[in-house]
PDB file of C-alpha atoms in Angstrom:
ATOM      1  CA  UNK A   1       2.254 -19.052  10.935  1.00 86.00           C
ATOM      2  CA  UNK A   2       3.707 -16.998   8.065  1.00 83.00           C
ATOM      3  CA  UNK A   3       3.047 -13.579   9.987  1.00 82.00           C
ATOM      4  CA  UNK A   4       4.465 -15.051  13.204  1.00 87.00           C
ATOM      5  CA  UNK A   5       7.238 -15.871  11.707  1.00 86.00           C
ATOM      6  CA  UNK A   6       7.280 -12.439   9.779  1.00 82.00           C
ATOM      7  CA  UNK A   7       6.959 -10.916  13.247  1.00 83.00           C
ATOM      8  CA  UNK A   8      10.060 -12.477  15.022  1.00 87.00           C
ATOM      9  CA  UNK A   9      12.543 -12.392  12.141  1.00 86.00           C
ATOM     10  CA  UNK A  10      11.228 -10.040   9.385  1.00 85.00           C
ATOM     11  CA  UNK A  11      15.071  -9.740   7.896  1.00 88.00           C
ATOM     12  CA  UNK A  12      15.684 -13.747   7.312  1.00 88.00           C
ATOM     13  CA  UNK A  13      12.037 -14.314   5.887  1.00 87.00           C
ATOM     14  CA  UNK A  14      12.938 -11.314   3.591  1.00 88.00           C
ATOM     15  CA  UNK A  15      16.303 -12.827   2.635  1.00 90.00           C
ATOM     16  CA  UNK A  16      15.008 -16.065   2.020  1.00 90.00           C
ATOM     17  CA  UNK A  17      12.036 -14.858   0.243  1.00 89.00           C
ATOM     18  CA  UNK A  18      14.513 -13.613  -2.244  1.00 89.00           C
ATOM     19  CA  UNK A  19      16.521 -16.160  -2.365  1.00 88.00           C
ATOM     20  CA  UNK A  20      13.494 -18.479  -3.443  1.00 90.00           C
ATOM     21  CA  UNK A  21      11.753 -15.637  -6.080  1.00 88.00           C
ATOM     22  CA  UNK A  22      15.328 -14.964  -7.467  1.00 90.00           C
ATOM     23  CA  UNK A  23      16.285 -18.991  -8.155  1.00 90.00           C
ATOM     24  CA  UNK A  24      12.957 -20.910  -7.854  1.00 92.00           C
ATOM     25  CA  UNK A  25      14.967 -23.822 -10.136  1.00 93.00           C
ATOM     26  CA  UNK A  26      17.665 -23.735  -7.524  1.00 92.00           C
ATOM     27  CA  UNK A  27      15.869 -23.295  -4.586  1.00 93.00           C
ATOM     28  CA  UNK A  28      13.617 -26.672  -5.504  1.00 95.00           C
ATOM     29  CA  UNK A  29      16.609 -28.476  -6.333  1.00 94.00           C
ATOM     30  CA  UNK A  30      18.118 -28.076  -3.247  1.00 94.00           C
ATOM     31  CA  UNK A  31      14.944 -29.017  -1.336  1.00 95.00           C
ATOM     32  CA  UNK A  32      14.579 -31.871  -3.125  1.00 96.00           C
ATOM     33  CA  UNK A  33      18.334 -33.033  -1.927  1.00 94.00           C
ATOM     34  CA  UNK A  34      17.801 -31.658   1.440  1.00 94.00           C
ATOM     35  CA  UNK A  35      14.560 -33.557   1.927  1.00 95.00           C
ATOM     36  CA  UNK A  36      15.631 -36.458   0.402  1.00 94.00           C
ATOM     37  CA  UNK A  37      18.620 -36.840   2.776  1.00 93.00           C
ATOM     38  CA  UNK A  38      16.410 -36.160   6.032  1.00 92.00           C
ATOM     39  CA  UNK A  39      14.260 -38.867   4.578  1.00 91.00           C
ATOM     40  CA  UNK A  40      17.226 -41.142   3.390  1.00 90.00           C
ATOM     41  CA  UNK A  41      19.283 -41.106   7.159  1.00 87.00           C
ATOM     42  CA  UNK A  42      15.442 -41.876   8.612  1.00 88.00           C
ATOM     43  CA  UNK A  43      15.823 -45.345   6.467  1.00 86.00           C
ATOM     44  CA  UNK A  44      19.278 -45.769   7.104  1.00 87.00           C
ATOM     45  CA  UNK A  45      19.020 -45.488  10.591  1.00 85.00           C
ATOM     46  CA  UNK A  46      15.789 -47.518  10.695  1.00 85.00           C
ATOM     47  CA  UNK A  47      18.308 -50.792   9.587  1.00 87.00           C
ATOM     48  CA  UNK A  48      20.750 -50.561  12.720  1.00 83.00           C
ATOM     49  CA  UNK A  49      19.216 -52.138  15.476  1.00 78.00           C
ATOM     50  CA  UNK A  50      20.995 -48.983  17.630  1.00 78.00           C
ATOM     51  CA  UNK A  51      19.328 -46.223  15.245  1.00 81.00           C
ATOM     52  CA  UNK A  52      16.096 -47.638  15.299  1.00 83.00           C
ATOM     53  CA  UNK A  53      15.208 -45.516  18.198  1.00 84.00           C
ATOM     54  CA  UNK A  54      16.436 -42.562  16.458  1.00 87.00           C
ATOM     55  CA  UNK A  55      13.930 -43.170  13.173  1.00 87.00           C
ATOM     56  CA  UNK A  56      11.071 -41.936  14.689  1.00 88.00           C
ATOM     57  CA  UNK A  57      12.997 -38.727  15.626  1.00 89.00           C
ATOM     58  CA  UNK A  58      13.942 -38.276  11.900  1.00 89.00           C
ATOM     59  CA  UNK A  59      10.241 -38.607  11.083  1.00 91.00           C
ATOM     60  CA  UNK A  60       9.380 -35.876  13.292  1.00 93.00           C
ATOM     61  CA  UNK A  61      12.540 -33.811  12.230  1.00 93.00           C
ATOM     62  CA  UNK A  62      11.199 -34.675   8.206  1.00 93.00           C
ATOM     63  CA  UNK A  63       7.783 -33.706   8.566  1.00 94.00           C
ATOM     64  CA  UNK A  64       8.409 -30.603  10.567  1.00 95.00           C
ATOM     65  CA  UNK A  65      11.412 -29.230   7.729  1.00 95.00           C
ATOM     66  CA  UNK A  66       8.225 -30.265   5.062  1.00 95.00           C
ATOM     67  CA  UNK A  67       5.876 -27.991   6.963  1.00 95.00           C
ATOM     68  CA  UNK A  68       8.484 -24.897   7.551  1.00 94.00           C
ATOM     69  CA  UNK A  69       9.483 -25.411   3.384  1.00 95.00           C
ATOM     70  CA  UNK A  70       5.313 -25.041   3.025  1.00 95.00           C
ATOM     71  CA  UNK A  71       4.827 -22.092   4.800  1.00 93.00           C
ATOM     72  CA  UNK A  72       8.316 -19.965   3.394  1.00 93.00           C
ATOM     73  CA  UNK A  73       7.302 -21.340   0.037  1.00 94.00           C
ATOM     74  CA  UNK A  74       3.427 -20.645   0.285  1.00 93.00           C
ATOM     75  CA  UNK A  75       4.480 -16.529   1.866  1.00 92.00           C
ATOM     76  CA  UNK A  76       6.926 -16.394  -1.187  1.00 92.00           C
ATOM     77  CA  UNK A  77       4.217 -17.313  -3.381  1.00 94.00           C
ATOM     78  CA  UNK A  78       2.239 -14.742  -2.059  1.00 93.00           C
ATOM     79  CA  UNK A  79       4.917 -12.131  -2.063  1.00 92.00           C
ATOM     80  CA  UNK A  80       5.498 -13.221  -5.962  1.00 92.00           C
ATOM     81  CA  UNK A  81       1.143 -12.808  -6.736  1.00 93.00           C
ATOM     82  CA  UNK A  82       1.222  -9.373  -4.636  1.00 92.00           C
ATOM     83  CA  UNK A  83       3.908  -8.324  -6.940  1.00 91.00           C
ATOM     84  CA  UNK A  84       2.650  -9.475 -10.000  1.00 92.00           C
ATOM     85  CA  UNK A  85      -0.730  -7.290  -9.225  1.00 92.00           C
ATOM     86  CA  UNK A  86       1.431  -4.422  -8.882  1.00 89.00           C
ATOM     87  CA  UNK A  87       2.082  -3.947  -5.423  1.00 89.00           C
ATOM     88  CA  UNK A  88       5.456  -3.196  -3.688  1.00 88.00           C
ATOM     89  CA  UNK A  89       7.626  -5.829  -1.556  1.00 87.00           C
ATOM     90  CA  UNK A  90       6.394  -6.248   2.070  1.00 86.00           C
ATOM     91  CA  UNK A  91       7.663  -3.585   4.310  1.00 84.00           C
ATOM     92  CA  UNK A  92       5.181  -3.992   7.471  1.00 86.00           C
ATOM     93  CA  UNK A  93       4.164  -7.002   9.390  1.00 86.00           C
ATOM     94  CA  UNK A  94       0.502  -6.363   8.351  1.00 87.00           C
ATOM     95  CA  UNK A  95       1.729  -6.752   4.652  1.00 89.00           C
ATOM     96  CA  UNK A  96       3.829  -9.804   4.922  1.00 89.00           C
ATOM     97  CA  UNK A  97       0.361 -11.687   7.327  1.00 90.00           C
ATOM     98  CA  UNK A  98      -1.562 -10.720   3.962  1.00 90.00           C
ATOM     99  CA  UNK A  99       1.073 -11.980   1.642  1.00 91.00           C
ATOM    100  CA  UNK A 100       1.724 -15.239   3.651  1.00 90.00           C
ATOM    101  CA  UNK A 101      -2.436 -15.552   3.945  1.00 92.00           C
ATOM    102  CA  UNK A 102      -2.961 -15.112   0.182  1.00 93.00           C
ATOM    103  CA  UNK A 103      -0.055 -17.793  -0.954  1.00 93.00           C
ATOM    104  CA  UNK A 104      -1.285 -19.957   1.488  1.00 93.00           C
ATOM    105  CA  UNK A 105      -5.356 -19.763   0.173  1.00 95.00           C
ATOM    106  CA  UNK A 106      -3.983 -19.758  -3.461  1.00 95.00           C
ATOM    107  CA  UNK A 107      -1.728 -22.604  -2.744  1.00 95.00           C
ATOM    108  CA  UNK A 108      -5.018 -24.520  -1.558  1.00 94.00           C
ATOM    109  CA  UNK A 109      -7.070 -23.496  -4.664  1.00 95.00           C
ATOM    110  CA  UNK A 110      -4.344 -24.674  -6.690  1.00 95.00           C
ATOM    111  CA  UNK A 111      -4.163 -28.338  -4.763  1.00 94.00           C
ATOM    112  CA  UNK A 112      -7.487 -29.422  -5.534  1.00 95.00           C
ATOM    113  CA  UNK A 113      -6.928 -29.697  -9.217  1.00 94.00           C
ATOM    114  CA  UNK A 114      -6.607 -33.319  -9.705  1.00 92.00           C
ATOM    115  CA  UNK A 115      -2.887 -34.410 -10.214  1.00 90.00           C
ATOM    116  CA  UNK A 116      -1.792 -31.022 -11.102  1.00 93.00           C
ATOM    117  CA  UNK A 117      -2.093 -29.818  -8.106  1.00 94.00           C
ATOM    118  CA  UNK A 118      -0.304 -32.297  -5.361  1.00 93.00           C
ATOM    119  CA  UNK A 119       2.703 -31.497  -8.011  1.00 95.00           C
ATOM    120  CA  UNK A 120       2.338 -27.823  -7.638  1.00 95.00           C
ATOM    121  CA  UNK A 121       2.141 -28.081  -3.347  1.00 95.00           C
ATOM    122  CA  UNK A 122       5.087 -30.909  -3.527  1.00 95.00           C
ATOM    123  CA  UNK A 123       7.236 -28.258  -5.573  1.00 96.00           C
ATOM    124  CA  UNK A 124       5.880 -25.044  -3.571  1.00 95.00           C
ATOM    125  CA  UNK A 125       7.315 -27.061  -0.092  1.00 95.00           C
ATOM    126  CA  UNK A 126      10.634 -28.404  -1.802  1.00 96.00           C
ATOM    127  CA  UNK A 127      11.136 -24.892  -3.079  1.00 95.00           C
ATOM    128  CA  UNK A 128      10.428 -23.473   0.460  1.00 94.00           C
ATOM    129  CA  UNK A 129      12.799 -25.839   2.021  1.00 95.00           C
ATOM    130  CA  UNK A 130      15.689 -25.233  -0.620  1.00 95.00           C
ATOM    131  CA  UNK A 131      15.593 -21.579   0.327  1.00 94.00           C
ATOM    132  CA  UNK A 132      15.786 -22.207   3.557  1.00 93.00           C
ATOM    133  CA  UNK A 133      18.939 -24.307   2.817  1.00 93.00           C
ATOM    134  CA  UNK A 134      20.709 -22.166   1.093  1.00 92.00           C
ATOM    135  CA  UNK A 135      20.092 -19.248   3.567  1.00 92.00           C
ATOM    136  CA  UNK A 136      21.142 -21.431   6.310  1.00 91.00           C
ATOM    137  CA  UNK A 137      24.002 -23.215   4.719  1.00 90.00           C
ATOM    138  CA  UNK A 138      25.326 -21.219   2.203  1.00 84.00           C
ATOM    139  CA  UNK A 139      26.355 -23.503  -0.230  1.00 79.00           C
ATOM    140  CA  UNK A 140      29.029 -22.632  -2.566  1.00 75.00           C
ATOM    141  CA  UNK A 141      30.151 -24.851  -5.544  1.00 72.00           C
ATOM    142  CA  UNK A 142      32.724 -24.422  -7.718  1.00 65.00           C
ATOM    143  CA  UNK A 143      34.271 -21.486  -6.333  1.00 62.00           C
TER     144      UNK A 143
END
């Protein structure tokens, strides 16, 4: 999904694979806030008897920001192992499908380490969602 997605918008997935290798801290923090509210209006809705029908929606709209913040963060991951090996930053569509493939097999290596690694996949997503954020959004405190 990584190389589709470095197919159709090669520029974003570059800016917000930067965004997440230059502030991993921030990046996760945000995700964690962004995720937390998606989750938090899901339960908040679910008490009003007129947003109950709209829970299930917020689910959906959860799970599927968890799954895009999993695949940014696992081709980021890549992106950061490529260049720890030595090799340069992504410039062809071939290089960014081996990047996203090899975050996303590491990613599962690392999971099945008992406790460790559900930690390491939670904070690999919440990262991947917080970069997203901030590319989207554009936060800006204190300014």
């Amino acid at each position: 999904i990584a190389a589709l997605v470095a197919a159709l918008a090669p520029k974003t997935l570059a800016e917000i694979r930067a965004q997440l290798l230059v502030h991993p801290a921030r990046s996760l923090w945000f995700g964690f806030l962004a995720q937390s509210l998606l989750i938090g209006a899901m339960v908040v809705l679910a008490i009003s008897v007129v947003g109950l029908l709209l829970s299930p929606a917020m689910a959906v709209v959860a799970g599927l920001t968890g799954l895009a913040g999993y695949i940014l963060g696992a081709y980021a991951f890549g992106v950061g192992l490529l260049q720890a090996v030595g090799r340069p930053l992504p410039a062809q569509w071939s290089d960014r499908a081996i990047a996203g493939a090899l975050g996303a097999a590491v990613a599962c290596l690392l999971a099945l380490i008992p406790f460790v690694g559900w930690l390491f996949v939670l904070a690999l997503t919440l990262a991947g969602v917080g970069a997203a954020v901030l590319h989207l959004l554009r936060p800006r405190f204190f300014a």
